[in-house]
XYZ file of C-alpha atoms in Angstrom:
135
model
C 129.140 63.826 66.276
C 128.049 61.122 68.402
C 129.840 57.721 68.711
C 127.490 54.792 68.239
C 126.742 52.861 71.353
C 128.648 49.328 71.521
C 127.011 46.141 73.053
C 129.011 43.020 74.055
C 127.190 39.627 74.272
C 128.800 36.973 76.419
C 127.774 33.363 77.072
C 129.937 30.653 78.040
C 130.587 28.704 74.461
C 129.775 31.951 72.264
C 128.161 29.442 69.970
C 124.495 29.997 70.553
C 122.888 32.717 72.662
C 125.325 35.420 72.220
C 125.769 34.672 68.525
C 121.889 34.851 68.111
C 121.784 37.872 69.969
C 124.450 39.650 67.975
C 123.002 38.576 64.791
C 119.641 40.110 65.794
C 121.254 43.367 67.004
C 123.438 43.735 63.916
C 120.364 43.105 61.698
C 117.941 45.266 63.307
C 119.970 48.249 64.361
C 121.039 48.769 60.794
C 124.430 49.800 61.702
C 123.477 52.401 64.521
C 125.091 49.918 67.238
C 128.608 48.278 67.469
C 127.787 44.641 68.078
C 130.441 42.230 69.739
C 129.997 38.796 71.160
C 132.460 36.553 73.003
C 132.312 33.467 75.406
C 134.351 32.618 78.704
C 135.108 29.207 77.303
C 134.270 29.466 73.464
C 133.590 26.278 71.232
C 135.228 25.704 68.173
C 132.074 26.363 65.995
C 128.640 27.893 66.054
C 125.754 25.591 67.188
C 124.468 24.358 63.865
C 120.779 24.406 65.170
C 121.130 27.880 66.194
C 122.441 28.603 62.421
C 119.298 27.030 61.343
C 117.088 28.922 63.738
C 118.505 32.295 62.756
C 118.420 31.388 58.894
C 114.609 31.093 59.277
C 114.528 34.827 60.351
C 116.943 35.741 57.304
C 119.912 36.269 59.563
C 122.955 34.411 58.507
C 125.392 33.564 61.391
C 127.077 30.531 59.794
C 130.314 32.247 59.027
C 130.674 33.615 62.785
C 133.480 32.177 64.735
C 133.439 31.782 68.533
C 135.708 34.236 70.281
C 137.432 34.138 73.669
C 136.109 36.865 76.149
C 138.858 39.705 76.571
C 138.983 42.355 79.387
C 139.602 44.907 76.196
C 136.111 43.766 74.668
C 134.283 44.404 78.207
C 136.296 47.734 78.639
C 135.426 49.049 75.179
C 131.829 48.162 75.294
C 129.089 50.571 76.770
C 126.541 47.603 77.505
C 127.630 44.034 78.505
C 124.969 41.530 78.282
C 125.652 38.269 80.133
C 123.903 34.931 79.388
C 124.818 32.342 82.223
C 128.759 33.229 82.068
C 128.488 33.737 85.825
C 131.461 35.504 87.427
C 133.879 35.038 84.242
C 132.981 38.414 83.117
C 135.328 41.299 84.430
C 133.442 44.196 85.900
C 134.387 47.906 85.162
C 132.820 50.842 86.817
C 130.514 52.948 84.880
C 129.262 50.032 82.354
C 125.767 48.942 82.160
C 125.534 45.102 82.915
C 122.417 43.006 82.179
C 122.024 39.238 82.880
C 119.700 37.418 80.450
C 118.614 34.354 82.026
C 118.151 32.284 78.772
C 117.953 28.398 78.451
C 121.211 27.215 76.840
C 120.424 25.924 73.292
C 123.437 23.507 73.244
C 122.264 20.148 72.260
C 118.686 21.307 72.221
C 116.154 20.533 69.295
C 115.090 23.151 66.748
C 111.757 23.753 68.338
C 113.529 24.523 71.817
C 116.176 26.730 70.029
C 113.346 28.707 68.297
C 111.949 29.547 71.464
C 115.321 30.809 73.077
C 115.634 32.630 69.712
C 112.414 34.415 69.981
C 113.117 35.422 73.434
C 116.356 36.843 72.481
C 114.868 38.886 69.799
C 112.194 40.416 72.095
C 114.953 41.401 74.387
C 117.144 42.933 71.595
C 114.313 44.979 70.430
C 113.821 46.404 73.851
C 117.546 46.994 74.121
C 117.792 48.720 71.001
C 114.930 51.031 71.453
C 116.630 52.090 74.710
C 120.177 52.522 73.474
C 119.683 53.650 69.653
C 116.005 54.609 69.163
C 115.440 55.164 65.514
C 114.964 58.594 64.027
């Protein structure tokens, strides 16, 4: 039996980019991937504009709660995707790290957040095709 790959999405506040990416991977993978998200300095709630943008795609992230980045979360993940968290992410040998340069949707209008969301979706689709191709 093979274990499913795990992906950790990390941004500073865990309120926008990482939550949207996690929402997409959860929805698109159909359970083939374990999905985690965290922030180096998490906010107390998810960005309401990110919630609205994802709802347009039929993905509900409204009940999600920003989480603090832990060393264990990084250690337990196969792939770590950072989004502007700089050196806050611990690095472990043998892990796959990618840094996705994405505009921070915090305080932005819905049109801007949609653009960020669509960029995230295409990156998530490419990642999913690599790490857990459908049968």
